[in-house]
mmCIF file of C-alpha atoms in Angstrom:
data_model
loop_
_atom_site.group_PDB
_atom_site.id
_atom_site.type_symbol
_atom_site.label_atom_id
_atom_site.label_comp_id
_atom_site.label_asym_id
_atom_site.label_seq_id
_atom_site.Cartn_x
_atom_site.Cartn_y
_atom_site.Cartn_z
ATOM 1 C CA MET A 651 -24.935 16.189 -20.494
ATOM 2 C CA ASN A 652 -21.740 17.708 -21.887
ATOM 3 C CA PRO A 653 -19.255 14.855 -22.494
ATOM 4 C CA VAL A 654 -16.340 17.307 -22.572
ATOM 5 C CA PHE A 655 -16.510 17.908 -18.814
ATOM 6 C CA VAL A 656 -16.984 14.208 -18.076
ATOM 7 C CA GLY A 657 -13.895 13.564 -20.208
ATOM 8 C CA LEU A 658 -11.959 16.285 -18.377
ATOM 9 C CA GLY A 659 -12.889 14.731 -15.032
ATOM 10 C CA LEU A 660 -11.840 11.321 -16.347
ATOM 11 C CA LEU A 661 -8.472 12.653 -17.549
ATOM 12 C CA VAL A 662 -7.650 14.593 -14.382
ATOM 13 C CA GLY A 663 -8.848 11.725 -12.180
ATOM 14 C CA PHE A 664 -6.690 9.287 -14.147
ATOM 15 C CA LEU A 665 -3.605 11.499 -13.734
ATOM 16 C CA VAL A 666 -4.253 11.940 -10.010
ATOM 17 C CA GLY A 667 -4.707 8.198 -9.569
ATOM 18 C CA LEU A 668 -1.591 7.567 -11.626
ATOM 19 C CA THR A 669 0.751 10.026 -9.916
ATOM 20 C CA GLY A 670 -1.042 11.593 -6.958
ATOM 21 C CA VAL A 671 -0.463 15.112 -8.303
ATOM 22 C CA GLY A 672 -2.019 17.546 -10.739
ATOM 23 C CA GLY A 673 -5.687 17.725 -9.675
ATOM 24 C CA GLY A 674 -6.328 21.405 -8.980
ATOM 25 C CA ALA A 675 -3.386 22.596 -11.045
ATOM 26 C CA LEU A 676 -4.895 20.989 -14.154
ATOM 27 C CA MET A 677 -8.609 21.468 -13.508
ATOM 28 C CA THR A 678 -8.944 25.245 -13.060
ATOM 29 C CA PRO A 679 -6.876 26.302 -16.113
ATOM 30 C CA SER A 680 -8.605 23.608 -18.195
ATOM 31 C CA LEU A 681 -12.036 25.010 -17.280
ATOM 32 C CA ILE A 682 -10.873 28.525 -18.189
ATOM 33 C CA PHE A 683 -9.491 27.318 -21.540
ATOM 34 C CA LEU A 684 -12.884 25.657 -22.191
ATOM 35 C CA GLY A 685 -14.578 29.042 -21.870
ATOM 36 C CA VAL A 686 -15.727 28.999 -18.242
ATOM 37 C CA GLU A 687 -15.522 32.411 -16.544
ATOM 38 C CA PRO A 688 -12.393 32.468 -14.303
ATOM 39 C CA LEU A 689 -14.336 33.147 -11.096
ATOM 40 C CA VAL A 690 -16.817 30.365 -11.887
ATOM 41 C CA ALA A 691 -13.936 28.043 -12.823
ATOM 42 C CA VAL A 692 -12.334 28.572 -9.400
ATOM 43 C CA GLY A 693 -15.620 28.193 -7.506
ATOM 44 C CA THR A 694 -16.550 25.053 -9.451
ATOM 45 C CA ASP A 695 -13.119 23.511 -8.923
ATOM 46 C CA LEU A 696 -13.349 24.223 -5.183
ATOM 47 C CA LEU A 697 -16.620 22.248 -5.031
ATOM 48 C CA TYR A 698 -15.068 19.463 -7.136
ATOM 49 C CA ALA A 699 -11.996 19.412 -4.868
ATOM 50 C CA THR A 700 -14.169 19.264 -1.742
ATOM 51 C CA VAL A 701 -16.097 16.226 -2.987
ATOM 52 C CA THR A 702 -12.977 14.345 -4.079
ATOM 53 C CA ARG A 703 -11.055 15.168 -0.881
ATOM 54 C CA VAL A 704 -13.821 13.678 1.261
ATOM 55 C CA PHE A 705 -12.913 10.294 -0.216
ATOM 56 C CA GLY A 706 -9.189 11.043 0.206
ATOM 57 C CA VAL A 707 -9.540 11.809 3.921
ATOM 58 C CA PHE A 708 -11.719 8.729 4.447
ATOM 59 C CA PHE A 709 -9.309 6.312 2.779
ATOM 60 C CA HIS A 710 -6.173 7.877 4.257
ATOM 61 C CA GLY A 711 -7.722 7.887 7.723
ATOM 62 C CA ARG A 712 -8.235 4.139 7.440
ATOM 63 C CA LYS A 713 -4.706 3.444 6.168
ATOM 64 C CA GLY A 714 -2.579 5.875 8.158
ATOM 65 C CA ARG A 715 -2.575 8.432 10.930
ATOM 66 C CA ILE A 716 -3.528 12.080 10.466
ATOM 67 C CA ARG A 717 -1.893 14.870 12.495
ATOM 68 C CA TYR A 718 -5.053 16.802 13.263
ATOM 69 C CA ASP A 719 -3.150 19.224 15.521
ATOM 70 C CA ILE A 720 -1.125 20.537 12.577
ATOM 71 C CA ALA A 721 -4.122 20.534 10.203
ATOM 72 C CA LEU A 722 -6.097 22.604 12.741
ATOM 73 C CA ARG A 723 -3.247 25.113 13.129
ATOM 74 C CA LEU A 724 -3.057 25.478 9.353
ATOM 75 C CA PHE A 725 -6.799 26.080 9.146
ATOM 76 C CA ALA A 726 -6.659 28.568 12.030
ATOM 77 C CA GLY A 727 -4.153 30.546 9.969
ATOM 78 C CA SER A 728 -6.434 30.293 6.931
ATOM 79 C CA ALA A 729 -9.586 31.533 8.701
ATOM 80 C CA PRO A 730 -8.717 35.262 8.338
ATOM 81 C CA ALA A 731 -7.792 34.646 4.686
ATOM 82 C CA ILE A 732 -11.164 32.975 4.031
ATOM 83 C CA ILE A 733 -12.984 35.943 5.592
ATOM 84 C CA LEU A 734 -10.857 38.411 3.583
ATOM 85 C CA GLY A 735 -11.512 36.426 0.411
ATOM 86 C CA GLY A 736 -15.263 36.565 1.007
ATOM 87 C CA VAL A 737 -15.106 40.346 1.458
ATOM 88 C CA LEU A 738 -13.075 40.854 -1.728
ATOM 89 C CA LEU A 739 -15.453 38.664 -3.750
ATOM 90 C CA ARG A 740 -18.312 40.957 -2.757
ATOM 91 C CA TRP A 741 -16.605 44.359 -2.894
ATOM 92 C CA VAL A 742 -14.225 44.159 -5.862
ATOM 93 C CA ASN A 743 -15.605 44.523 -9.389
ATOM 94 C CA ARG A 744 -16.167 41.114 -11.029
ATOM 95 C CA GLU A 745 -14.317 42.071 -14.244
ATOM 96 C CA VAL A 746 -11.286 43.220 -12.238
ATOM 97 C CA LEU A 747 -11.259 39.970 -10.263
ATOM 98 C CA ASN A 748 -11.469 37.891 -13.447
ATOM 99 C CA GLU A 749 -8.584 39.814 -15.003
ATOM 100 C CA TYR A 750 -6.164 39.564 -12.089
ATOM 101 C CA LEU A 751 -7.262 36.065 -11.104
ATOM 102 C CA THR A 752 -5.882 34.678 -14.378
ATOM 103 C CA VAL A 753 -2.482 36.275 -13.758
ATOM 104 C CA LEU A 754 -2.399 35.041 -10.151
ATOM 105 C CA LEU A 755 -3.376 31.542 -11.290
ATOM 106 C CA GLY A 756 -0.488 31.469 -13.770
ATOM 107 C CA ALA A 757 1.989 32.602 -11.115
ATOM 108 C CA VAL A 758 0.778 30.001 -8.590
ATOM 109 C CA LEU A 759 0.937 27.227 -11.204
ATOM 110 C CA VAL A 760 4.543 28.123 -12.035
ATOM 111 C CA ALA A 761 5.503 28.311 -8.345
ATOM 112 C CA SER A 762 3.744 25.020 -7.540
ATOM 113 C CA ALA A 763 5.423 23.208 -10.422
ATOM 114 C CA VAL A 764 8.879 24.490 -9.446
ATOM 115 C CA LEU A 765 8.362 23.509 -5.792
ATOM 116 C CA SER A 766 7.188 20.042 -6.861
ATOM 117 C CA LEU A 767 10.249 19.551 -9.048
ATOM 118 C CA LEU A 768 12.540 20.663 -6.208
ATOM 119 C CA LYS A 769 10.690 18.971 -3.326
ATOM 120 C CA GLY A 770 13.028 17.175 -0.994
ATOM 121 C CA GLU A 771 16.101 18.829 -2.496
ATOM 122 C CA ILE A 772 16.102 22.055 -0.481
ATOM 123 C CA HIS A 773 17.330 22.193 3.104
ATOM 124 C CA LEU A 774 16.508 25.633 4.516
ATOM 125 C CA PRO A 775 18.494 26.752 7.587
ATOM 126 C CA ILE A 776 15.333 27.669 9.525
ATOM 127 C CA ARG A 777 14.354 26.440 12.962
ATOM 128 C CA PRO A 778 10.832 24.912 12.973
ATOM 129 C CA ARG A 779 8.276 27.111 14.770
ATOM 130 C CA TRP A 780 4.490 26.946 15.099
ATOM 131 C CA ALA A 781 4.285 30.560 13.911
ATOM 132 C CA TYR A 782 5.365 29.373 10.463
ATOM 133 C CA VAL A 783 2.413 26.963 10.338
ATOM 134 C CA TYR A 784 -0.110 29.742 11.039
ATOM 135 C CA LEU A 785 1.585 32.026 8.491
ATOM 136 C CA LEU A 786 1.582 29.224 5.930
ATOM 137 C CA GLY A 787 -2.141 28.706 6.535
ATOM 138 C CA PHE A 788 -2.866 32.382 5.873
ATOM 139 C CA VAL A 789 -0.793 32.582 2.678
ATOM 140 C CA VAL A 790 -2.170 29.331 1.247
ATOM 141 C CA GLY A 791 -5.703 30.209 2.346
ATOM 142 C CA LEU A 792 -5.581 33.493 0.441
ATOM 143 C CA THR A 793 -4.003 31.827 -2.595
ATOM 144 C CA VAL A 794 -6.597 29.043 -2.755
ATOM 145 C CA GLN A 795 -9.403 31.605 -2.418
ATOM 146 C CA PHE A 796 -8.562 33.046 -5.819
ATOM 147 C CA THR A 797 -6.966 30.156 -7.716
ATOM 148 C CA SER A 798 -8.170 26.905 -6.032
ATOM 149 C CA VAL A 799 -4.536 25.793 -6.469
ATOM 150 C CA GLY A 800 -1.676 25.465 -3.993
ATOM 151 C CA ALA A 801 -3.033 23.697 -0.926
ATOM 152 C CA GLY A 802 -1.326 20.412 -1.798
ATOM 153 C CA VAL A 803 2.028 21.344 -3.279
ATOM 154 C CA ILE A 804 2.846 24.478 -1.279
ATOM 155 C CA VAL A 805 1.775 22.979 2.061
ATOM 156 C CA SER A 806 3.602 19.686 1.426
ATOM 157 C CA PHE A 807 6.801 21.504 0.438
ATOM 158 C CA THR A 808 6.725 23.806 3.471
ATOM 159 C CA LEU A 809 5.858 21.081 5.985
ATOM 160 C CA MET A 810 8.804 19.000 4.784
ATOM 161 C CA ASN A 811 11.394 21.760 4.365
ATOM 162 C CA VAL A 812 10.435 24.349 7.010
ATOM 163 C CA VAL A 813 8.345 22.572 9.674
ATOM 164 C CA ARG A 814 10.440 19.378 9.275
ATOM 165 C CA LEU A 815 7.384 17.127 9.463
ATOM 166 C CA GLU A 816 7.916 13.452 8.765
ATOM 167 C CA PRO A 817 7.069 12.595 5.116
ATOM 168 C CA LYS A 818 4.645 9.859 6.263
ATOM 169 C CA ASP A 819 2.564 12.529 8.078
ATOM 170 C CA VAL A 820 2.607 15.129 5.301
ATOM 171 C CA VAL A 821 -0.017 13.512 3.047
ATOM 172 C CA GLY A 822 -2.631 13.094 5.770
ATOM 173 C CA VAL A 823 -2.208 16.664 7.024
ATOM 174 C CA THR A 824 -2.333 18.080 3.488
ATOM 175 C CA ILE A 825 -5.515 16.196 2.514
ATOM 176 C CA THR A 826 -7.333 16.987 5.785
ATOM 177 C CA TYR A 827 -6.404 20.671 5.756
ATOM 178 C CA GLY A 828 -7.163 20.874 2.033
ATOM 179 C CA LEU A 829 -10.664 19.490 2.621
ATOM 180 C CA ALA A 830 -11.470 22.086 5.292
ATOM 181 C CA LEU A 831 -9.998 24.905 3.199
ATOM 182 C CA SER A 832 -11.770 23.981 -0.046
ATOM 183 C CA THR A 833 -15.102 23.524 1.790
ATOM 184 C CA PHE A 834 -15.151 27.008 3.310
ATOM 185 C CA SER A 835 -13.646 28.603 0.199
ATOM 186 C CA PHE A 836 -16.373 26.991 -1.925
ATOM 187 C CA MET A 837 -18.991 28.507 0.389
ATOM 188 C CA ASN A 838 -17.637 31.983 -0.392
ATOM 189 C CA TYR A 839 -18.103 31.400 -4.122
ATOM 190 C CA ALA A 840 -21.498 29.760 -3.661
ATOM 191 C CA SER A 841 -22.706 32.816 -1.735
ATOM 192 C CA VAL A 842 -21.980 35.089 -4.734
ATOM 193 C CA GLY A 843 -23.316 32.653 -7.358
ATOM 194 C CA SER A 844 -19.929 31.712 -8.829
ATOM 195 C CA VAL A 845 -20.306 27.913 -8.846
ATOM 196 C CA ASP A 846 -21.577 25.801 -11.740
ATOM 197 C CA TYR A 847 -23.069 22.767 -10.011
ATOM 198 C CA GLY A 848 -23.833 21.026 -13.304
ATOM 199 C CA ILE A 849 -20.204 21.144 -14.451
ATOM 200 C CA ALA A 850 -18.977 20.062 -11.003
ATOM 201 C CA SER A 851 -21.285 17.024 -11.109
ATOM 202 C CA LEU A 852 -19.992 16.017 -14.548
ATOM 203 C CA LEU A 853 -16.366 16.405 -13.398
ATOM 204 C CA VAL A 854 -16.975 14.170 -10.369
ATOM 205 C CA LEU A 855 -18.786 11.662 -12.567
ATOM 206 C CA GLY A 856 -15.716 11.345 -14.795
ATOM 207 C CA THR A 857 -13.183 11.489 -11.959
ATOM 208 C CA ILE A 858 -14.387 8.415 -10.045
ATOM 209 C CA PRO A 859 -13.576 5.880 -12.809
ATOM 210 C CA GLY A 860 -10.510 7.967 -13.760
ATOM 211 C CA VAL A 861 -8.927 7.647 -10.314
ATOM 212 C CA TYR A 862 -9.747 3.943 -10.258
ATOM 213 C CA LEU A 863 -8.075 3.350 -13.639
ATOM 214 C CA GLY A 864 -5.077 5.522 -12.797
ATOM 215 C CA THR A 865 -4.501 3.733 -9.502
ATOM 216 C CA HIS A 866 -4.414 0.346 -11.224
ATOM 217 C CA VAL A 867 -2.159 1.512 -14.067
ATOM 218 C CA SER A 868 0.244 3.124 -11.575
ATOM 219 C CA ARG A 869 1.297 -0.299 -10.293
ATOM 220 C CA ASN A 870 3.236 -0.897 -13.506
ATOM 221 C CA ALA A 871 4.354 2.679 -14.178
ATOM 222 C CA ASP A 872 7.417 4.695 -13.162
ATOM 223 C CA GLY A 873 5.785 7.085 -10.706
ATOM 224 C CA ALA A 874 8.767 9.418 -10.299
ATOM 225 C CA LYS A 875 9.138 10.047 -14.036
ATOM 226 C CA LEU A 876 5.383 10.521 -14.484
ATOM 227 C CA LYS A 877 5.225 13.066 -11.647
ATOM 228 C CA LYS A 878 8.125 14.987 -13.144
ATOM 229 C CA ALA A 879 6.463 14.995 -16.577
ATOM 230 C CA ILE A 880 3.144 16.265 -15.182
ATOM 231 C CA ASN A 881 4.873 18.996 -13.189
ATOM 232 C CA ILE A 882 6.658 20.138 -16.331
ATOM 233 C CA ILE A 883 3.272 20.256 -18.096
ATOM 234 C CA ILE A 884 1.833 22.285 -15.198
ATOM 235 C CA LEU A 885 4.819 24.649 -15.444
ATOM 236 C CA LEU A 886 4.145 25.173 -19.171
ATOM 237 C CA ILE A 887 0.421 25.704 -18.515
ATOM 238 C CA GLY A 888 1.304 28.283 -15.855
ATOM 239 C CA LEU A 889 3.616 30.166 -18.222
ATOM 240 C CA PHE A 890 0.962 30.105 -20.969
ATOM 241 C CA THR A 891 -1.674 31.343 -18.500
ATOM 242 C CA LEU A 892 0.626 34.185 -17.404
ATOM 243 C CA MET A 893 1.233 35.260 -20.988
ATOM 244 C CA SER A 894 -2.462 35.091 -21.879
ATOM 245 C CA GLY A 895 -3.331 37.045 -18.751
#
């Protein structure tokens, strides 16, 4: 058993429990920096995200309502992106995918961090329409296929600032949609052998106590400042990933 991956799961789980942000945005680049092939890092993180989101949907479903109608529309928009992602994983050369995936990951990390830092501060003069939800599902679906990042931050930002969804409904929709998206995206990677089940198991093993500890510590911490600090770290990681790519 490699303690490094257990420790990584513990750290990321602690930060998620502490602030509610940073899971996918920290996990995939961390795996790449630890020497995991980019495609395998994304596939492994998608499995890790699927397992952890199952618990998120269960607990949120017990504590609050979930707008399944919006989550289903988002996933309907993502379905063509999932199919397209599966085709590209099989047809495009693996070395080419690994090369461009790193650059795309860096760009998505930077965009996600900026949106998180600005969330709630932008009021776009756009009338809410269901077409935007389907379009959002397609864009995020394609992004998650090749980075495993973006479902949470990008969807939350758009639902609040474009769809005008009530903040209390955003979390439930994001977690439920994210679970469906990561599950089917993981299947694409599993079908081409780009998932390390051993690493994913170690990450989950570390994450469970990490989330528990982070949740308890968060009661005495300044959540807003911590979220801002983590988003700045994610921004720096994204810039570093772009430069290295």
